[in-house]
CSV table of C-alpha atoms in Angstrom, one decimal:
chain,number,residue,atom,x,y,z
A,4,MET,CA,29.1,-83.9,58.0
A,5,ARG,CA,32.1,-82.2,59.6
A,6,LEU,CA,33.9,-85.5,60.4
A,7,GLU,CA,34.6,-84.8,64.0
A,8,GLU,CA,35.9,-88.3,64.9
A,9,GLN,CA,38.2,-88.4,61.9
A,10,SER,CA,39.5,-84.9,62.9
A,11,THR,CA,40.5,-86.2,66.3
A,12,ILE,CA,42.6,-89.0,64.7
A,13,VAL,CA,44.4,-86.4,62.5
A,14,ARG,CA,45.1,-84.2,65.5
A,15,GLU,CA,46.5,-87.0,67.5
A,16,LEU,CA,49.1,-87.8,64.8
A,17,VAL,CA,51.1,-84.6,65.4
A,18,PRO,CA,52.6,-84.0,68.9
A,19,VAL,CA,52.6,-80.5,70.4
A,20,GLU,CA,56.4,-80.3,69.8
A,21,TYR,CA,55.7,-79.6,66.1
A,22,ALA,CA,53.3,-76.8,66.8
A,23,ASP,CA,55.6,-74.1,65.5
A,24,LEU,CA,56.0,-75.9,62.2
A,25,VAL,CA,52.3,-76.4,61.9
A,26,VAL,CA,51.7,-72.7,62.5
A,27,ALA,CA,54.2,-71.8,59.8
A,28,VAL,CA,52.5,-74.2,57.3
A,29,THR,CA,49.1,-72.8,58.1
A,30,GLU,CA,50.3,-69.2,57.3
A,31,LEU,CA,50.8,-70.3,53.7
A,32,GLY,CA,47.0,-70.1,53.4
A,33,GLY,CA,46.7,-66.9,55.3
A,34,THR,CA,45.6,-63.6,53.7
A,35,THR,CA,48.9,-61.8,54.4
A,36,VAL,CA,51.2,-64.5,52.9
A,37,LEU,CA,49.0,-65.1,49.9
A,38,MET,CA,48.7,-61.4,49.0
A,39,VAL,CA,52.5,-61.0,49.4
A,40,VAL,CA,53.1,-63.9,47.0
A,41,LEU,CA,50.7,-62.4,44.5
A,42,ALA,CA,52.1,-58.9,44.8
A,43,VAL,CA,55.7,-60.1,44.4
A,44,LEU,CA,54.7,-62.1,41.3
A,45,PHE,CA,53.0,-59.0,39.9
A,46,TRP,CA,56.0,-56.8,40.6
A,47,SER,CA,58.3,-59.5,39.0
A,48,GLY,CA,56.6,-59.1,35.6
A,49,GLN,CA,53.7,-61.6,35.7
A,50,ARG,CA,51.2,-58.7,35.7
A,51,ARG,CA,48.0,-59.6,34.0
A,52,ARG,CA,47.9,-63.2,35.3
A,53,SER,CA,48.8,-62.2,38.8
A,54,ALA,CA,46.2,-59.4,38.8
A,55,LEU,CA,43.6,-61.9,37.6
A,56,VAL,CA,44.4,-64.2,40.6
A,57,ILE,CA,44.3,-61.2,43.0
A,58,SER,CA,40.8,-60.5,41.7
A,59,TYR,CA,39.9,-64.1,42.4
A,60,ALA,CA,41.3,-63.8,45.9
A,61,VAL,CA,39.4,-60.6,46.8
A,62,ALA,CA,36.1,-61.9,45.3
A,63,GLY,CA,36.6,-65.3,47.1
A,64,LEU,CA,37.2,-63.6,50.4
A,65,ALA,CA,33.9,-61.8,50.2
A,66,LEU,CA,32.0,-64.9,49.0
A,67,LEU,CA,33.3,-67.1,51.8
A,68,LEU,CA,32.7,-64.5,54.5
A,69,SER,CA,29.0,-64.4,53.4
A,70,ILE,CA,28.7,-68.2,53.4
A,71,LYS,CA,30.4,-68.7,56.8
A,72,THR,CA,28.3,-66.0,58.4
A,73,SER,CA,25.1,-67.3,56.9
A,74,LEU,CA,25.8,-70.9,58.1
A,75,GLY,CA,27.1,-69.7,61.5
A,76,LEU,CA,28.7,-73.1,62.4
A,77,PRO,CA,31.2,-72.9,65.3
A,78,ARG,CA,34.8,-73.9,65.4
A,79,PRO,CA,35.9,-77.0,67.3
A,80,PRO,CA,35.9,-76.7,71.1
A,81,GLU,CA,38.9,-75.0,72.8
A,82,ASP,CA,40.2,-78.2,74.2
A,83,ALA,CA,40.9,-79.3,70.5
A,84,LEU,CA,43.6,-76.6,70.1
A,85,LEU,CA,47.1,-77.8,69.6
A,86,VAL,CA,48.4,-74.5,71.1
A,87,ALA,CA,46.7,-71.4,72.3
A,88,LEU,CA,45.8,-69.2,69.3
A,89,GLU,CA,43.3,-66.6,70.3
A,90,GLU,CA,43.2,-65.0,66.9
A,91,GLU,CA,42.3,-68.3,65.4
A,92,ARG,CA,39.2,-68.7,67.6
A,93,GLU,CA,37.5,-65.7,66.0
A,94,GLY,CA,34.8,-66.2,63.3
A,95,TYR,CA,32.9,-69.3,62.2
A,96,GLY,CA,34.3,-72.7,61.4
A,97,PHE,CA,32.6,-73.9,58.2
A,98,PRO,CA,33.9,-74.0,55.6
A,99,SER,CA,37.6,-73.4,56.1
A,100,GLY,CA,38.8,-70.0,54.8
A,101,HIS,CA,42.4,-71.1,54.6
A,102,ALA,CA,41.6,-74.2,52.6
A,103,PHE,CA,39.4,-72.2,50.3
A,104,ALA,CA,42.0,-69.3,49.9
A,105,ALA,CA,44.9,-71.7,49.3
A,106,THR,CA,42.9,-73.5,46.6
A,107,VAL,CA,41.9,-70.2,44.9
A,108,VAL,CA,45.4,-68.7,44.9
A,109,TYR,CA,47.6,-71.6,44.2
A,110,GLY,CA,45.1,-73.3,41.9
A,111,GLY,CA,44.4,-69.9,40.3
A,112,LEU,CA,48.1,-69.4,39.5
A,113,VAL,CA,48.2,-72.8,37.8
A,114,ALA,CA,45.1,-72.0,35.8
A,115,ALA,CA,46.1,-68.4,35.0
A,116,HIS,CA,49.4,-69.7,33.6
A,117,ASP,CA,47.6,-72.3,31.4
A,118,ARG,CA,49.3,-75.2,33.3
A,119,THR,CA,46.2,-77.2,34.2
A,120,ARG,CA,47.6,-80.2,32.2
A,121,ASP,CA,51.0,-79.9,33.8
A,122,VAL,CA,51.2,-82.8,36.3
A,123,ARG,CA,54.0,-81.2,38.3
A,124,ALA,CA,52.3,-77.8,38.6
A,125,LEU,CA,49.0,-79.5,39.7
A,126,ALA,CA,50.9,-81.7,42.2
A,127,ALA,CA,52.7,-78.7,43.7
A,128,ALA,CA,49.5,-76.7,44.1
A,129,GLY,CA,47.7,-79.7,45.4
A,130,ALA,CA,50.4,-80.4,47.9
A,131,LEU,CA,50.3,-76.8,49.2
A,132,VAL,CA,46.5,-76.9,49.6
A,133,ALA,CA,46.6,-80.3,51.3
A,134,LEU,CA,49.3,-79.1,53.8
A,135,VAL,CA,47.5,-75.9,54.6
A,136,SER,CA,44.2,-77.8,55.0
A,137,LEU,CA,45.6,-80.5,57.3
A,138,SER,CA,47.4,-77.9,59.3
A,139,ARG,CA,44.1,-76.3,60.2
A,140,VAL,CA,42.8,-79.7,61.4
A,141,VAL,CA,46.0,-80.4,63.4
A,142,LEU,CA,45.8,-76.9,65.0
A,143,GLY,CA,42.2,-77.7,66.1
A,144,VAL,CA,40.6,-74.7,64.5
A,145,HIS,CA,38.7,-76.7,61.9
A,146,TYR,CA,37.3,-80.1,61.4
A,147,LEU,CA,38.3,-82.3,58.5
A,148,GLY,CA,35.0,-81.8,56.8
A,149,ASP,CA,35.5,-78.0,57.0
A,150,VAL,CA,38.7,-78.1,55.0
A,151,ILE,CA,37.4,-80.6,52.5
A,152,VAL,CA,34.4,-78.5,51.7
A,153,GLY,CA,36.6,-75.3,51.7
A,154,ALA,CA,38.9,-76.8,49.1
A,155,ALA,CA,36.1,-78.2,47.0
A,156,LEU,CA,34.3,-74.9,47.1
A,157,GLY,CA,37.6,-73.2,46.0
A,158,VAL,CA,37.8,-75.5,42.9
A,159,ALA,CA,34.2,-74.7,42.0
A,160,PHE,CA,34.7,-71.0,42.5
A,161,LEU,CA,37.8,-71.0,40.3
A,162,ALA,CA,35.9,-72.7,37.5
A,163,ALA,CA,33.1,-70.2,37.8
A,164,MET,CA,35.5,-67.2,37.8
A,165,ASP,CA,37.5,-68.5,34.9
A,166,ARG,CA,34.3,-68.7,32.8
A,167,LEU,CA,32.9,-65.3,34.0
A,168,THR,CA,36.1,-63.2,33.7
A,169,GLY,CA,37.4,-64.5,30.4
A,170,GLY,CA,40.9,-63.7,31.8
A,171,ASP,CA,40.1,-60.0,32.3
A,172,PRO,CA,41.1,-58.8,35.8
A,173,ARG,CA,38.6,-55.9,35.6
A,174,ARG,CA,35.7,-58.3,35.3
A,175,GLY,CA,37.1,-60.2,38.3
A,176,PHE,CA,37.1,-57.1,40.4
A,177,ALA,CA,33.7,-56.0,39.2
A,178,ILE,CA,32.4,-59.4,40.4
A,179,ALA,CA,34.4,-58.8,43.6
A,180,VAL,CA,32.6,-55.5,44.2
A,181,GLY,CA,29.2,-57.1,44.0
A,182,LEU,CA,30.2,-60.0,46.3
A,183,ALA,CA,31.8,-57.6,48.8
A,184,LEU,CA,28.7,-55.5,49.0
A,185,VAL,CA,26.7,-58.6,49.9
A,186,ALA,CA,29.3,-59.6,52.5
A,187,VAL,CA,29.1,-56.2,54.2
A,188,VAL,CA,25.3,-56.6,54.4
A,189,VAL,CA,25.5,-60.2,55.6
A,190,ALA,CA,28.5,-60.0,58.0
A,191,GLY,CA,28.5,-56.3,58.9
A,192,ALA,CA,31.4,-53.9,58.8
A,193,THR,CA,34.1,-56.4,59.9
A,194,GLU,CA,37.7,-56.2,59.0
A,195,ASP,CA,37.4,-58.9,56.4
A,196,SER,CA,34.3,-57.5,54.8
A,197,LEU,CA,35.9,-54.0,54.6
A,198,LEU,CA,39.1,-55.5,53.2
A,199,GLY,CA,37.0,-57.3,50.5
A,200,LEU,CA,35.1,-54.1,49.6
A,201,GLY,CA,38.1,-51.8,49.6
A,202,GLY,CA,40.3,-54.3,47.7
A,203,ALA,CA,37.6,-54.8,45.1
A,204,ILE,CA,37.1,-51.1,44.6
A,205,GLY,CA,40.9,-50.4,44.4
A,206,GLY,CA,41.4,-53.2,42.0
A,207,LEU,CA,38.5,-52.2,39.8
A,208,CYS,CA,39.8,-48.6,39.6
A,209,SER,CA,43.4,-49.5,38.9
A,210,ALA,CA,43.3,-52.7,36.9
A,211,GLY,CA,42.8,-50.8,33.6
A,212,TRP,CA,46.4,-49.4,34.0
A,213,ILE,CA,48.1,-52.8,34.0
A,214,ASP,CA,48.7,-53.1,30.3
A,215,ARG,CA,50.1,-49.5,30.2
A,216,LEU,CA,52.7,-49.9,33.0
A,217,PRO,CA,56.4,-49.5,32.1
A,218,GLU,CA,58.2,-52.7,31.4
A,219,LEU,CA,60.9,-54.0,33.7
A,220,ARG,CA,64.3,-54.0,32.0
A,221,THR,CA,66.8,-55.1,34.6
A,222,ARG,CA,67.0,-57.2,37.8
A,223,LEU,CA,67.9,-54.0,39.7
A,224,GLU,CA,64.7,-52.4,38.5
A,225,THR,CA,62.8,-55.5,39.6
A,226,GLY,CA,64.5,-55.5,43.0
A,227,ALA,CA,63.7,-51.8,43.4
A,228,LEU,CA,60.1,-52.4,42.5
A,229,VAL,CA,59.8,-55.1,45.2
A,230,ALA,CA,61.4,-52.9,47.8
A,231,VAL,CA,59.4,-49.8,46.9
A,232,GLY,CA,56.2,-51.7,46.5
A,233,GLY,CA,56.7,-53.6,49.8
A,234,GLY,CA,57.5,-50.4,51.6
A,235,GLY,CA,54.3,-48.8,50.4
A,236,VAL,CA,52.3,-51.8,51.5
A,237,ALA,CA,53.9,-51.6,54.9
A,238,ALA,CA,53.1,-47.9,55.2
A,239,ILE,CA,49.4,-48.5,54.3
A,240,GLN,CA,49.2,-51.3,56.9
A,241,ILE,CA,50.7,-49.1,59.6
A,242,ALA,CA,48.1,-46.4,58.7
A,243,GLU,CA,45.4,-49.0,58.9
A,244,ALA,CA,46.2,-49.9,62.5
A,245,ALA,CA,45.5,-46.2,63.5
A,246,VAL,CA,42.2,-45.9,61.7
A,247,SER,CA,38.8,-47.1,62.9
A,248,PHE,CA,36.5,-44.9,60.7
A,249,VAL,CA,34.8,-47.3,58.3
A,250,PRO,CA,35.0,-45.2,55.1
A,251,ALA,CA,38.6,-44.5,55.8
A,252,LEU,CA,39.4,-48.2,56.2
A,253,VAL,CA,37.7,-49.0,52.9
A,254,ALA,CA,39.8,-46.2,51.3
A,255,LEU,CA,43.0,-47.6,52.8
A,256,TYR,CA,42.2,-51.2,51.6
A,257,ALA,CA,41.4,-49.7,48.1
A,258,ALA,CA,44.7,-47.9,48.2
A,259,LEU,CA,46.5,-51.1,49.2
A,260,VAL,CA,45.4,-53.0,46.0
A,261,ALA,CA,45.8,-49.9,43.8
A,262,TRP,CA,49.4,-49.4,45.1
A,263,VAL,CA,50.3,-53.0,44.2
A,264,PHE,CA,49.2,-52.3,40.6
A,265,LEU,CA,50.6,-48.8,40.2
A,266,ALA,CA,53.9,-49.2,42.1
A,267,PRO,CA,55.7,-49.8,38.7
A,268,ILE,CA,54.9,-46.2,37.8
A,269,ALA,CA,56.7,-44.9,40.9
A,270,VAL,CA,59.7,-47.0,40.2
A,271,GLY,CA,59.8,-46.0,36.6
A,272,ARG,CA,60.2,-42.4,37.7
A,273,LEU,CA,63.3,-43.3,39.8
A,274,GLY,CA,65.2,-43.3,36.5
A,275,ILE,CA,67.0,-46.7,36.5
A,276,ASP,CA,68.6,-47.2,33.1
A,277,ALA,CA,69.0,-50.4,31.1
A,278,VAL,CA,72.4,-51.2,32.7
A,279,GLY,CA,71.1,-50.9,36.2
A,280,THR,CA,72.3,-47.4,37.2
A,281,PHE,CA,70.3,-44.3,38.2
A,282,ARG,CA,69.8,-41.7,35.5
A,283,ALA,CA,70.5,-38.1,36.5
């Protein structure tokens, strides 16, 4: 079912000299890169659509964590690794979280922008998902069957969320809260389960402000928003590294998502006028 023999063939196609490139590709499906992409899109003005996909990502994180923990299938053996990646050995191996997340985010952006009939958009999203998925096999942290099931599950999850949310991010985050609570019960108070719960709560509490946020008027204002927003995210992540108390971690993760949505208010108060200068 996990296609072990076929995975060996794929791994042997890429020499170790290309390990750095493969690691860079795999990061395109990692939580940090995906959330940065969605946050920047949100800050650049694509608010409601980006917020919807963020709700998909948070809900999907919780769902996949529950599935992986319930199945409890191991990763490939250590001798399958292309390079030593200790952090990639943690957790279970089936289905692939990176393949699932890449499908949900990149595919979700295509769906949220009503471009499901655009061949180029579908091809671009499909190429990103394929590259991320194959990188996981090449690195030796997943079997080929893991990434195929992860991507297929991502497509099914997108279809379900599209129907259930009706394009409303608040519904997406409400679903995410329910899935995150299940994940905490199934997987315990892990970093991922707390991230899912906190992110879902933060999104649910702040998504109602999206349509009332001040509009961006200049490129300078957009740049300032990305800078201020990114700085706030970095500050929260630094605080997270110093906290181990579970309720505090949930609160920090909630603040992280809420800050992404509410950062435009902070930038609006900086007083950048329509020609790109600061008002007195």
